[in-house]
PDB file of C-alpha atoms in Angstrom:
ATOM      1  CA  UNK A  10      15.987  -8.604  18.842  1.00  0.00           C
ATOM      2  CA  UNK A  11      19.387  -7.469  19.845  1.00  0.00           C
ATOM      3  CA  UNK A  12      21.968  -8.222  17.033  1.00  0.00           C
ATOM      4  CA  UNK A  13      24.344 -11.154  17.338  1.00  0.00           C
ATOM      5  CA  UNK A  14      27.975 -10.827  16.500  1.00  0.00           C
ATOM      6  CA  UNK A  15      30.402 -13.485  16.629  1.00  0.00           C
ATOM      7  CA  UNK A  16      33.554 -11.715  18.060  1.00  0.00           C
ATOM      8  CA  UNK A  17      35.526 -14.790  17.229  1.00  0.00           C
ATOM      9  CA  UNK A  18      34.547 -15.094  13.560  1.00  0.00           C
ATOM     10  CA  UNK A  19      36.441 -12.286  12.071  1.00  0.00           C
ATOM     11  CA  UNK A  20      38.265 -12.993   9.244  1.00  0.00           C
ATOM     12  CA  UNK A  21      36.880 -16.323   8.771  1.00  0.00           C
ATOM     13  CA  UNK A  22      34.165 -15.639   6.204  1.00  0.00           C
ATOM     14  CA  UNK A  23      34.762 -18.133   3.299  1.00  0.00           C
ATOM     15  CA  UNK A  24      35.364 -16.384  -0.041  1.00  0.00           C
ATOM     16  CA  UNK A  25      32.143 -15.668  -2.039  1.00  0.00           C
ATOM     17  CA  UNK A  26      33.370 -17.699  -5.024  1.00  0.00           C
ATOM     18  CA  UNK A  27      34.696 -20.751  -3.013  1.00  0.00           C
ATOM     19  CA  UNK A  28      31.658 -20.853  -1.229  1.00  0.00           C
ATOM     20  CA  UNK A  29      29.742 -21.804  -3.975  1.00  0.00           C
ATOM     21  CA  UNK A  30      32.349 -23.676  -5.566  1.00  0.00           C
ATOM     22  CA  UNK A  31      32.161 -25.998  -2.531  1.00  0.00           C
ATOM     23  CA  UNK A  32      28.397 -26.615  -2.593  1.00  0.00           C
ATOM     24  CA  UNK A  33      28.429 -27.686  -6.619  1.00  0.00           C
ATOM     25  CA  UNK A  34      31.775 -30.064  -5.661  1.00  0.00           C
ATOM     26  CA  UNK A  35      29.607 -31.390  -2.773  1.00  0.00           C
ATOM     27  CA  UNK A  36      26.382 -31.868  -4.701  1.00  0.00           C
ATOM     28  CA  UNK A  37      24.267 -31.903  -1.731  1.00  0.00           C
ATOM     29  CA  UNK A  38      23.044 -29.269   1.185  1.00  0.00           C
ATOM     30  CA  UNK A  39      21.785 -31.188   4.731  1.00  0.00           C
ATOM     31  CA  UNK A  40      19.607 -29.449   6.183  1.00  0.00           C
ATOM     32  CA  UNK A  41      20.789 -28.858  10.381  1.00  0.00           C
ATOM     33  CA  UNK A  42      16.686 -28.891  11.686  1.00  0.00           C
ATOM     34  CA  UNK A  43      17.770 -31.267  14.579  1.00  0.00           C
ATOM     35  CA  UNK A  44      18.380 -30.294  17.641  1.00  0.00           C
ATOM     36  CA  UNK A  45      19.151 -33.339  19.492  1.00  0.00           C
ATOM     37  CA  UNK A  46      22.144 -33.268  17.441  1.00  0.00           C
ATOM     38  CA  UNK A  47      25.450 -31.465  18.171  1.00  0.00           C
ATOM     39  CA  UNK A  48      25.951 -29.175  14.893  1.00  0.00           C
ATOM     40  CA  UNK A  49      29.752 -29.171  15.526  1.00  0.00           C
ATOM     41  CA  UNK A  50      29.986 -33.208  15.623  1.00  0.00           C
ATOM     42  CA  UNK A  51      26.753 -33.444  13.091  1.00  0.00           C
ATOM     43  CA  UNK A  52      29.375 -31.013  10.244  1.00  0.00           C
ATOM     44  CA  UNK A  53      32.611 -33.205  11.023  1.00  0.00           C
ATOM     45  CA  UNK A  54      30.573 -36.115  10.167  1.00  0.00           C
ATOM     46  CA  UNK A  55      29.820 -34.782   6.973  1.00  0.00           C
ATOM     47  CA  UNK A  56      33.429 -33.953   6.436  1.00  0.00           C
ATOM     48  CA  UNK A  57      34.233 -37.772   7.281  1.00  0.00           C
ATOM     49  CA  UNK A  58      31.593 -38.345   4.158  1.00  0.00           C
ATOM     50  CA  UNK A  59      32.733 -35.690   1.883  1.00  0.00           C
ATOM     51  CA  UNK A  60      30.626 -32.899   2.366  1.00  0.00           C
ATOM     52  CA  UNK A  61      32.098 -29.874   3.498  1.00  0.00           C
ATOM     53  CA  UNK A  62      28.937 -27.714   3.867  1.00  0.00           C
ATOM     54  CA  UNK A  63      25.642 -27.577   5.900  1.00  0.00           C
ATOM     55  CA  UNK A  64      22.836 -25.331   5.968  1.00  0.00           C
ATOM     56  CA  UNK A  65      21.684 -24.549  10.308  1.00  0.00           C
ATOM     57  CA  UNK A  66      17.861 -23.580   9.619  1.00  0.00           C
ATOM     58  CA  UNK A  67      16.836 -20.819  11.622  1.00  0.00           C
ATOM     59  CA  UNK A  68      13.695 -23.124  12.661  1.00  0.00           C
ATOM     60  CA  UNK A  69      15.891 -24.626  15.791  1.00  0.00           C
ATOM     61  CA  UNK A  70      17.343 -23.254  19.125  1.00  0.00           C
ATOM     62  CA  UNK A  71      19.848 -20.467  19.333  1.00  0.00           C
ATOM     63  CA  UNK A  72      20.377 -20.712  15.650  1.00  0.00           C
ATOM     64  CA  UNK A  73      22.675 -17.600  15.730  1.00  0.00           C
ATOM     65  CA  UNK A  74      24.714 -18.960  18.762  1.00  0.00           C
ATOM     66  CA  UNK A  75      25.223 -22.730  16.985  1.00  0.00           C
ATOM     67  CA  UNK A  76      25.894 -21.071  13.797  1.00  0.00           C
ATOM     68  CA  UNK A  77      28.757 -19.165  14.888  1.00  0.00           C
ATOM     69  CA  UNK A  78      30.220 -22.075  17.111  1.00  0.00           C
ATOM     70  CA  UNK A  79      30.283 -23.983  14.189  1.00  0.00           C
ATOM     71  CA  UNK A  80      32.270 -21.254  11.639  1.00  0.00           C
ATOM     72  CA  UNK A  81      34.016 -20.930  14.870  1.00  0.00           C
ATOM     73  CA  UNK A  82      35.302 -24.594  15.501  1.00  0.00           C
ATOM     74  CA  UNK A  83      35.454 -25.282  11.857  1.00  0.00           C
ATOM     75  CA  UNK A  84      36.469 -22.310   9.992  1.00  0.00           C
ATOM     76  CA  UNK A  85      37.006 -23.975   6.645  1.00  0.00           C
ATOM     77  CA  UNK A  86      33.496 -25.749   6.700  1.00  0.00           C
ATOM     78  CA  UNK A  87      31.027 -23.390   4.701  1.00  0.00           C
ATOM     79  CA  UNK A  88      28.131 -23.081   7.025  1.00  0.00           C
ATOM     80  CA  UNK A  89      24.838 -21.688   5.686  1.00  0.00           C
ATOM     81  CA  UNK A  90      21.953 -20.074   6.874  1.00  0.00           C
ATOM     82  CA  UNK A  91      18.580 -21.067   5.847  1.00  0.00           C
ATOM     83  CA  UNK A  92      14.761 -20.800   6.920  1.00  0.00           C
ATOM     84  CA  UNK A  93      15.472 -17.031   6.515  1.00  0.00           C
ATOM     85  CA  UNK A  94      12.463 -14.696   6.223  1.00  0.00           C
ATOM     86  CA  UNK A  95      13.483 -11.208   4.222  1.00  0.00           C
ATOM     87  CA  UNK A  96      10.593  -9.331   5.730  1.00  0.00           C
ATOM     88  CA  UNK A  97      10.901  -6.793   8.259  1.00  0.00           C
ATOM     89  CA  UNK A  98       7.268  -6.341   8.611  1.00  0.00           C
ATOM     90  CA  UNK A  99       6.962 -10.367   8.781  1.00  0.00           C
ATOM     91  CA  UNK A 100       9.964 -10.856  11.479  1.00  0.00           C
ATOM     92  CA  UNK A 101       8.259  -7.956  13.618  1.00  0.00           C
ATOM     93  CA  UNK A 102       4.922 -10.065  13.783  1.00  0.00           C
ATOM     94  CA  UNK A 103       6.522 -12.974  14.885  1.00  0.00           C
ATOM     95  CA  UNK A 104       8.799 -12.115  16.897  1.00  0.00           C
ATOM     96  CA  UNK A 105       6.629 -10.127  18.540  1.00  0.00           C
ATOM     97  CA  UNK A 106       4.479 -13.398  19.302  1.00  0.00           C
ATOM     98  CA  UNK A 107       7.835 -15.422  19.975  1.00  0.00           C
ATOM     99  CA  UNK A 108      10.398 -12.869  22.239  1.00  0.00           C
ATOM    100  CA  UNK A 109      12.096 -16.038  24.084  1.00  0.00           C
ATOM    101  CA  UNK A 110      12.497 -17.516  20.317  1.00  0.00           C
ATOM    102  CA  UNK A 111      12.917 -14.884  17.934  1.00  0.00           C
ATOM    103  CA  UNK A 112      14.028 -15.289  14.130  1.00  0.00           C
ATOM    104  CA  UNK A 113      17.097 -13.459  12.990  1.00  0.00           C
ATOM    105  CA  UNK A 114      17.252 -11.054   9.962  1.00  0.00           C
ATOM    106  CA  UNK A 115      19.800 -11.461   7.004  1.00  0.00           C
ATOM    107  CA  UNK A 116      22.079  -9.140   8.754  1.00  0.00           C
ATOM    108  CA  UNK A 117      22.171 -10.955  12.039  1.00  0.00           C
ATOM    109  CA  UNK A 118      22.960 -14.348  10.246  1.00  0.00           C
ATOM    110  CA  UNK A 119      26.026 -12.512   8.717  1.00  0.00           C
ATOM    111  CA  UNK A 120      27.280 -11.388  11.387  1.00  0.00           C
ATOM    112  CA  UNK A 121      27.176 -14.366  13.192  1.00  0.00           C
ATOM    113  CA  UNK A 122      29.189 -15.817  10.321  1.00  0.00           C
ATOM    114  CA  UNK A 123      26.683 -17.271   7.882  1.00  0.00           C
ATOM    115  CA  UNK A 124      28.643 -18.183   4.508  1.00  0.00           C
ATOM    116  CA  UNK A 125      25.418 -18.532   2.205  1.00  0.00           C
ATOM    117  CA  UNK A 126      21.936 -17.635   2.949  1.00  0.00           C
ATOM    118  CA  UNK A 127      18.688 -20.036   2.047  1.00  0.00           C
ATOM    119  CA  UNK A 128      14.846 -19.131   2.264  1.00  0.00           C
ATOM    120  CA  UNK A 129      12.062 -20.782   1.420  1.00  0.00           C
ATOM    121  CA  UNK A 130      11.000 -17.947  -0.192  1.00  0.00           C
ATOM    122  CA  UNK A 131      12.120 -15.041  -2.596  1.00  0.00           C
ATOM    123  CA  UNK A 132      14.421 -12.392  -0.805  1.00  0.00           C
ATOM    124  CA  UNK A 133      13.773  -9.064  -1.364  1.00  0.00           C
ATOM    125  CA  UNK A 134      14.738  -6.897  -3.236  1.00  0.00           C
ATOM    126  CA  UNK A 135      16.293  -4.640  -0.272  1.00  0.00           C
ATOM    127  CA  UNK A 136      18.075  -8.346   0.482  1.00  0.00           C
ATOM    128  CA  UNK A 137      19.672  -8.371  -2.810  1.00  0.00           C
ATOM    129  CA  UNK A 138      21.334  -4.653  -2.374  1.00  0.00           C
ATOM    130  CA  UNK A 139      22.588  -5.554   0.467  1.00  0.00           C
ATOM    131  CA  UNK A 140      24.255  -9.174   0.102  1.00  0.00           C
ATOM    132  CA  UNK A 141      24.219 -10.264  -3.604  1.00  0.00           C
ATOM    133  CA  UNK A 142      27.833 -10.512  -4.955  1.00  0.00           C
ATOM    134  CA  UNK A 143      29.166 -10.858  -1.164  1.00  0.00           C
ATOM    135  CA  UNK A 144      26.929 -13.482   0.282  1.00  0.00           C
ATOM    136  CA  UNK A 145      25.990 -16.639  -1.910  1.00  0.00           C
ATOM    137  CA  UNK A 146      21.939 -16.300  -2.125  1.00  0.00           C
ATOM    138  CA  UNK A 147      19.818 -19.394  -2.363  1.00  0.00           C
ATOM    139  CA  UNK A 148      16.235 -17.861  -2.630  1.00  0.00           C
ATOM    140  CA  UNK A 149      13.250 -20.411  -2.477  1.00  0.00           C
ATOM    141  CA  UNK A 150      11.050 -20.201  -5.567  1.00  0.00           C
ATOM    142  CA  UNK A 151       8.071 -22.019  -6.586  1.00  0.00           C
ATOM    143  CA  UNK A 152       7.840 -21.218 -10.934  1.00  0.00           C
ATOM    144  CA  UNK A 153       9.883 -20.550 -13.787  1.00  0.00           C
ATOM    145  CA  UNK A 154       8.884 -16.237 -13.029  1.00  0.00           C
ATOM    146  CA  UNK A 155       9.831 -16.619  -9.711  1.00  0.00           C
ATOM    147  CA  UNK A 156      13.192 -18.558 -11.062  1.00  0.00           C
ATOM    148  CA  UNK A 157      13.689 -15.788 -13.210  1.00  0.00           C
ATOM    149  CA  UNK A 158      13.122 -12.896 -11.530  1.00  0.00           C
ATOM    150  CA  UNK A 159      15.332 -14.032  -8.547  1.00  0.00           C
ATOM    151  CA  UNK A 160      18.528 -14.971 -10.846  1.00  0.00           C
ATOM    152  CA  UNK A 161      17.899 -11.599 -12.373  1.00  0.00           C
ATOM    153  CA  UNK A 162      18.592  -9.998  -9.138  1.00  0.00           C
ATOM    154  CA  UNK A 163      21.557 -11.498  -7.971  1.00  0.00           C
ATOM    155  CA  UNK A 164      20.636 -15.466  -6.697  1.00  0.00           C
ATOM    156  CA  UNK A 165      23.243 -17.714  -7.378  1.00  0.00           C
ATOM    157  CA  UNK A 166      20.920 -20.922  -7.209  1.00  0.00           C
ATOM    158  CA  UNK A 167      17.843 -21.305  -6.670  1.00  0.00           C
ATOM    159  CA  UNK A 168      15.915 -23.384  -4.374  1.00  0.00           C
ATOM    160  CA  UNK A 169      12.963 -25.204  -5.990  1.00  0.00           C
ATOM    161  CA  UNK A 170      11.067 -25.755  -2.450  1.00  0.00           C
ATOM    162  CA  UNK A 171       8.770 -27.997  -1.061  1.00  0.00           C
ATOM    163  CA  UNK A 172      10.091 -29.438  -4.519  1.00  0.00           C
ATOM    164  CA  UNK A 173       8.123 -32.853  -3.594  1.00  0.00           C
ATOM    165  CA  UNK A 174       4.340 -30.960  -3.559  1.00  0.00           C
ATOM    166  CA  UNK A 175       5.528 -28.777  -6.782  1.00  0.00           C
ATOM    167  CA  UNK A 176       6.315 -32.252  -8.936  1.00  0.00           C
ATOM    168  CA  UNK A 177       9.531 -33.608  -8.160  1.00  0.00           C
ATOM    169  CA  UNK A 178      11.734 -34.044 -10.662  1.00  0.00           C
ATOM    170  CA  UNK A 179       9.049 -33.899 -13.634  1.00  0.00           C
ATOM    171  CA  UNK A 180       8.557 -30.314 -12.337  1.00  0.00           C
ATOM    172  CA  UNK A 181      12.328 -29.706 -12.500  1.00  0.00           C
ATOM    173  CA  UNK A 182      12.440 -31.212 -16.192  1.00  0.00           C
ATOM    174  CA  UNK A 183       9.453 -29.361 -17.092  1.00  0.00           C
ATOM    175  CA  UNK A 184      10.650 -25.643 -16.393  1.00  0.00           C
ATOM    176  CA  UNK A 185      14.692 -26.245 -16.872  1.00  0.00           C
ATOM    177  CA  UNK A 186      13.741 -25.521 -20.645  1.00  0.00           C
ATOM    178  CA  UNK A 187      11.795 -22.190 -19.924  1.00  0.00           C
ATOM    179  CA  UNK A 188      14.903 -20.968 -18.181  1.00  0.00           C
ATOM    180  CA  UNK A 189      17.085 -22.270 -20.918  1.00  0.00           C
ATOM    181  CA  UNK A 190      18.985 -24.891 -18.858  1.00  0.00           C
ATOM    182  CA  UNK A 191      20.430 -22.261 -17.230  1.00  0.00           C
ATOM    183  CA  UNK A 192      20.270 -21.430 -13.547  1.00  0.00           C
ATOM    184  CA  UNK A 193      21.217 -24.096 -11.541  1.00  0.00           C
ATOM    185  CA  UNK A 194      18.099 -25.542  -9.362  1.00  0.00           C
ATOM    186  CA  UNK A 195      18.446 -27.115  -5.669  1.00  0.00           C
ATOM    187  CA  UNK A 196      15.168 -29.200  -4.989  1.00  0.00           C
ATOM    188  CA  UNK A 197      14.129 -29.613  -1.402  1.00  0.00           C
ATOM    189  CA  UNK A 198      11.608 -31.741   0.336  1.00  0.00           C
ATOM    190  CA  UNK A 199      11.239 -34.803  -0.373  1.00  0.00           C
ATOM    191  CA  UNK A 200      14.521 -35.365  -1.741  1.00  0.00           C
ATOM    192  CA  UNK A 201      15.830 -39.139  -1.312  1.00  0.00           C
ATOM    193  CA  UNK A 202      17.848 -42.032  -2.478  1.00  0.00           C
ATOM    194  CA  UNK A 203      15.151 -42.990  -4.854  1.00  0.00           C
ATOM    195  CA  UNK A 204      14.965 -40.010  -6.389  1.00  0.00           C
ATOM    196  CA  UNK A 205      18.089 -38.009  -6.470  1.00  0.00           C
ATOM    197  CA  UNK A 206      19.218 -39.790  -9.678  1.00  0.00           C
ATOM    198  CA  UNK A 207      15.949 -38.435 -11.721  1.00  0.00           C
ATOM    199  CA  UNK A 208      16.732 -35.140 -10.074  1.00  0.00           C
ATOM    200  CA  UNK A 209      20.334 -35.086 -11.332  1.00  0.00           C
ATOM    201  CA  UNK A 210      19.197 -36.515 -15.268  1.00  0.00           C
ATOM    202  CA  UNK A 211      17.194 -33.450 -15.112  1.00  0.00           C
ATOM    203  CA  UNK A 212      19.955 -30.973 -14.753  1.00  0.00           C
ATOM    204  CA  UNK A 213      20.594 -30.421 -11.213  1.00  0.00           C
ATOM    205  CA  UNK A 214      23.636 -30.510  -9.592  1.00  0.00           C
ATOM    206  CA  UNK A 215      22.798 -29.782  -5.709  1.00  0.00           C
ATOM    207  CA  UNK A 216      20.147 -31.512  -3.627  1.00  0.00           C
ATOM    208  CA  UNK A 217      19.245 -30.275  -0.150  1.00  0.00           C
ATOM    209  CA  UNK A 218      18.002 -32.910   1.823  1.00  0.00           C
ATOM    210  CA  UNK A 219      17.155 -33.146   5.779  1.00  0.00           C
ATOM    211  CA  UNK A 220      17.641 -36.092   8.073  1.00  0.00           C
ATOM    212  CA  UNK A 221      14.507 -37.848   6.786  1.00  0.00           C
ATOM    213  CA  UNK A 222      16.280 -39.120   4.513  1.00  0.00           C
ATOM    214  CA  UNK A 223      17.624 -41.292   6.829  1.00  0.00           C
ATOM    215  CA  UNK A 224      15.645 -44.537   7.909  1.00  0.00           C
ATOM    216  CA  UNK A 225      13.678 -43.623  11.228  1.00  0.00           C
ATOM    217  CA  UNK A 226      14.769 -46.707  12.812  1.00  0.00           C
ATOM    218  CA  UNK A 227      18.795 -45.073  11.401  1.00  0.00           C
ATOM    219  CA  UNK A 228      17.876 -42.224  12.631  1.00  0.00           C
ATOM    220  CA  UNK A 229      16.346 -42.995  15.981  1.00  0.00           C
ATOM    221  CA  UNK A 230      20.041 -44.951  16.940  1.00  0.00           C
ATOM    222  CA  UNK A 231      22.173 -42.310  15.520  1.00  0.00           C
ATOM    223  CA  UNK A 232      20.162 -39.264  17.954  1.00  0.00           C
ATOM    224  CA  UNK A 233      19.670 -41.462  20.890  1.00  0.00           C
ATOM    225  CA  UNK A 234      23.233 -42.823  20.901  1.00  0.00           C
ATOM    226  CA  UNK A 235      24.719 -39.542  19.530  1.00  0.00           C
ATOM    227  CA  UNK A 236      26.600 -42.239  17.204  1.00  0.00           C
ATOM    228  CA  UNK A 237      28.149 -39.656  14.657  1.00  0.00           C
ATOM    229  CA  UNK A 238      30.175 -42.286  13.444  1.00  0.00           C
ATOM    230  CA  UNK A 239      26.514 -43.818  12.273  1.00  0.00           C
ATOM    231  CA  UNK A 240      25.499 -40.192  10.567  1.00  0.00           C
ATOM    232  CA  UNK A 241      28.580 -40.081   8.222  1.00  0.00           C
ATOM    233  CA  UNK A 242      28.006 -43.818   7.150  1.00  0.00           C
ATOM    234  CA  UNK A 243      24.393 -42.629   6.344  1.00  0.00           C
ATOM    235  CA  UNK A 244      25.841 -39.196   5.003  1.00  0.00           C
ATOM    236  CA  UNK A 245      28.995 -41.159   2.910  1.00  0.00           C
ATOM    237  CA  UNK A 246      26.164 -43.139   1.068  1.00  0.00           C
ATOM    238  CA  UNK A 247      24.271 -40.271  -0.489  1.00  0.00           C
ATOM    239  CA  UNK A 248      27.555 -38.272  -1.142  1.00  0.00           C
ATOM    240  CA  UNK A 249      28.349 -41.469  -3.078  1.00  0.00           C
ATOM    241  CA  UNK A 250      25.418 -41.877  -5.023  1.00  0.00           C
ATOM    242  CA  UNK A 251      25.330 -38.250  -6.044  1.00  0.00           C
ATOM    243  CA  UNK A 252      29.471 -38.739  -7.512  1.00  0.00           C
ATOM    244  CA  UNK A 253      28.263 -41.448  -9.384  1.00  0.00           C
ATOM    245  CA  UNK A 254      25.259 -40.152 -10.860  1.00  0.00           C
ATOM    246  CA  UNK A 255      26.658 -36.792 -12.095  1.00  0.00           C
ATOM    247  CA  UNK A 256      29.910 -38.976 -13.295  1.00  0.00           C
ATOM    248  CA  UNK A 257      27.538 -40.714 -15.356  1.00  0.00           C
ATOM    249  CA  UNK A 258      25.464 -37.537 -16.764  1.00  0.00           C
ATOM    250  CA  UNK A 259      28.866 -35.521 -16.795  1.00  0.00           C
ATOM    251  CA  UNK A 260      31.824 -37.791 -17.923  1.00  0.00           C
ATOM    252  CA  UNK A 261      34.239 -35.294 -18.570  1.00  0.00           C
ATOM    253  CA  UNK A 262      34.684 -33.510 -15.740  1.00  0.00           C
ATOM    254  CA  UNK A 263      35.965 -34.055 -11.761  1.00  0.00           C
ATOM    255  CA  UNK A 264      33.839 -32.288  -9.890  1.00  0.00           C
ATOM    256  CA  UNK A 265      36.053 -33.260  -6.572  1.00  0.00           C
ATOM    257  CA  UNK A 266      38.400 -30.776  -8.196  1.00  0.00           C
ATOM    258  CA  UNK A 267      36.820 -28.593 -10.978  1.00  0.00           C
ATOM    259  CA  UNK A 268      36.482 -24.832 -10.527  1.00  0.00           C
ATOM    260  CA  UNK A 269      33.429 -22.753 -10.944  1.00  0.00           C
ATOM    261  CA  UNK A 270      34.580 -21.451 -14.489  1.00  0.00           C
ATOM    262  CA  UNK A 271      35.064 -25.816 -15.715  1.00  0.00           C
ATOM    263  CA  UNK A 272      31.537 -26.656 -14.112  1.00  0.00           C
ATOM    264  CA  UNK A 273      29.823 -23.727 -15.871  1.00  0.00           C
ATOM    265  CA  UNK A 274      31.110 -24.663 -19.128  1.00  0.00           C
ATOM    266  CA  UNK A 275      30.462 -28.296 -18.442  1.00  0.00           C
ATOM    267  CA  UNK A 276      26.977 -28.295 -17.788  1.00  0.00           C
ATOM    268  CA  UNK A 277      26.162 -24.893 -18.839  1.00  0.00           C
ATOM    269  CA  UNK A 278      24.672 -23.605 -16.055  1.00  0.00           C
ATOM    270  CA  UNK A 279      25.487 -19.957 -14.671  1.00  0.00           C
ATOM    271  CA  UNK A 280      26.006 -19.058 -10.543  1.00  0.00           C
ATOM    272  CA  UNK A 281      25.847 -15.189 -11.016  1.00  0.00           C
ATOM    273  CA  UNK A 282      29.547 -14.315 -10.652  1.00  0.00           C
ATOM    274  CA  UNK A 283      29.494 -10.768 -11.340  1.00  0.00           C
TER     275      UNK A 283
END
């Protein structure tokens, strides 16, 4: 697969810090897996709600091509990359299989102006040399080892994933002590309005969550009458649950304003910045 560089994205690559200073003000990750949806209009609808970040899984069309419209069009929006597989010998196979559809590499997401990178699995430990401290890294992990061993090599979060099958939040409240409360933990799958408070009294401070967590019948209205409008309604309502929530578990500080530095010390949690 012939690398992808987004000629227009230079100079726009959102500072390493801010980046994940914006994801821990936002509380919350969507996952971009749809593509009836525009990603452009689909991000300034999460603006509209509060949300200033979105994650464009590699498991749609031309994820390369709508990830660098979007840092393109929206500079100032941190746009992720996620569905990422760190395995040369793994992309080979499959791309091999798939040539019209291929999955990009870490590299290719970069260049194409990814501002933090998500798997569902561990990245390796090539991955690490070669992004940690310069790209957020949001590695999927299934145990406390796996936790562990990922923060140890330069994650920033990590990605408890499908967190629904592993436990929920019970599995989240069960491990947070055998990392000593502190990396920070982003469940996905499954995630909802019903649960994202028992998520949050457990300790975490950013959910990712797809558009199932939208009513189908929502859901069906907003894609067929591309009613953005409808999306950051939807969007505005979890954004608002997750403020009050984490008001309620952290009373003392703003996290519409805090920096990195006053939401480490406020919920004791450490992102990794070397």
């Amino acid at each position: 697969m012939a690398a992808f560089i987004c000629e227009d994205c230079e100079g726009m690559t959102m500072d390493f810090k801010s980046t994940i200073t914006t994801l821990l003000r936002d509380g919350f990750i969507l996952v971009f897996n749809q593509d009836k949806l525009d990603v452009v209009k689909t991000a300034e609808a999460l603006i509209k709600a509060g949300v200033n970040n979105m994650e464009v899984t590699c498991r749609i069309k031309q994820p390369l091509q709508k990830l660098s419209r979007l840092r393109k069009e929206l500079p100032d929006f941190a746009a992720g990359s996620a569905s990422l597989i760190d395995s040369p010998q793994m992309l080979g196979l499959y791309n091999k299989a798939h040539p019209r559809d291929p999955l990009p590499s870490l590299a290719q997401v970069v260049e194409a102006g990814a501002c933090y990178l998500v798997s569902a699995i561990n990245f390796s430990d090539a991955g690490f040399e070669q992004f940690a401290g310069r790209i957020p890294m949001i590695p999927g992990c299934g145990s406390a080892t796996e936790i562990v061993s990922q923060f140890s090599k330069g994650a920033n979060l990590c990605k408890i994933f499908p967190a629904k099958e592993l436990g929920g939040s019970a599995f989240v409240k069960a491990i947070d002590p055998a990392i000593h409360k502190t990396i920070s933990l982003v469940p996905t799958g499954g995630t909802n309005a019903d649960n994202i408070p028992d998520y949050i009294d457990a300790g975490v401070l950013v959910l990712g969550g797809s558009f199932s967590m939208i009513e189908k019948a929502t859901l069906k209205k907003i894609i067929d009458g591309q009613d953005y409008d409808l999306l950051a309604k939807e969007m505005t309502r979890t954004k608002q649950l997750i403020d009050r929530v984490r008001a309620e578990k952290y009373p003392d500080i703003d996290f519409a304003s805090a920096s990195l530095e006053q939401i480490s010390r406020a919920t004791g949690r450490n992102f990794n910045i070397r």
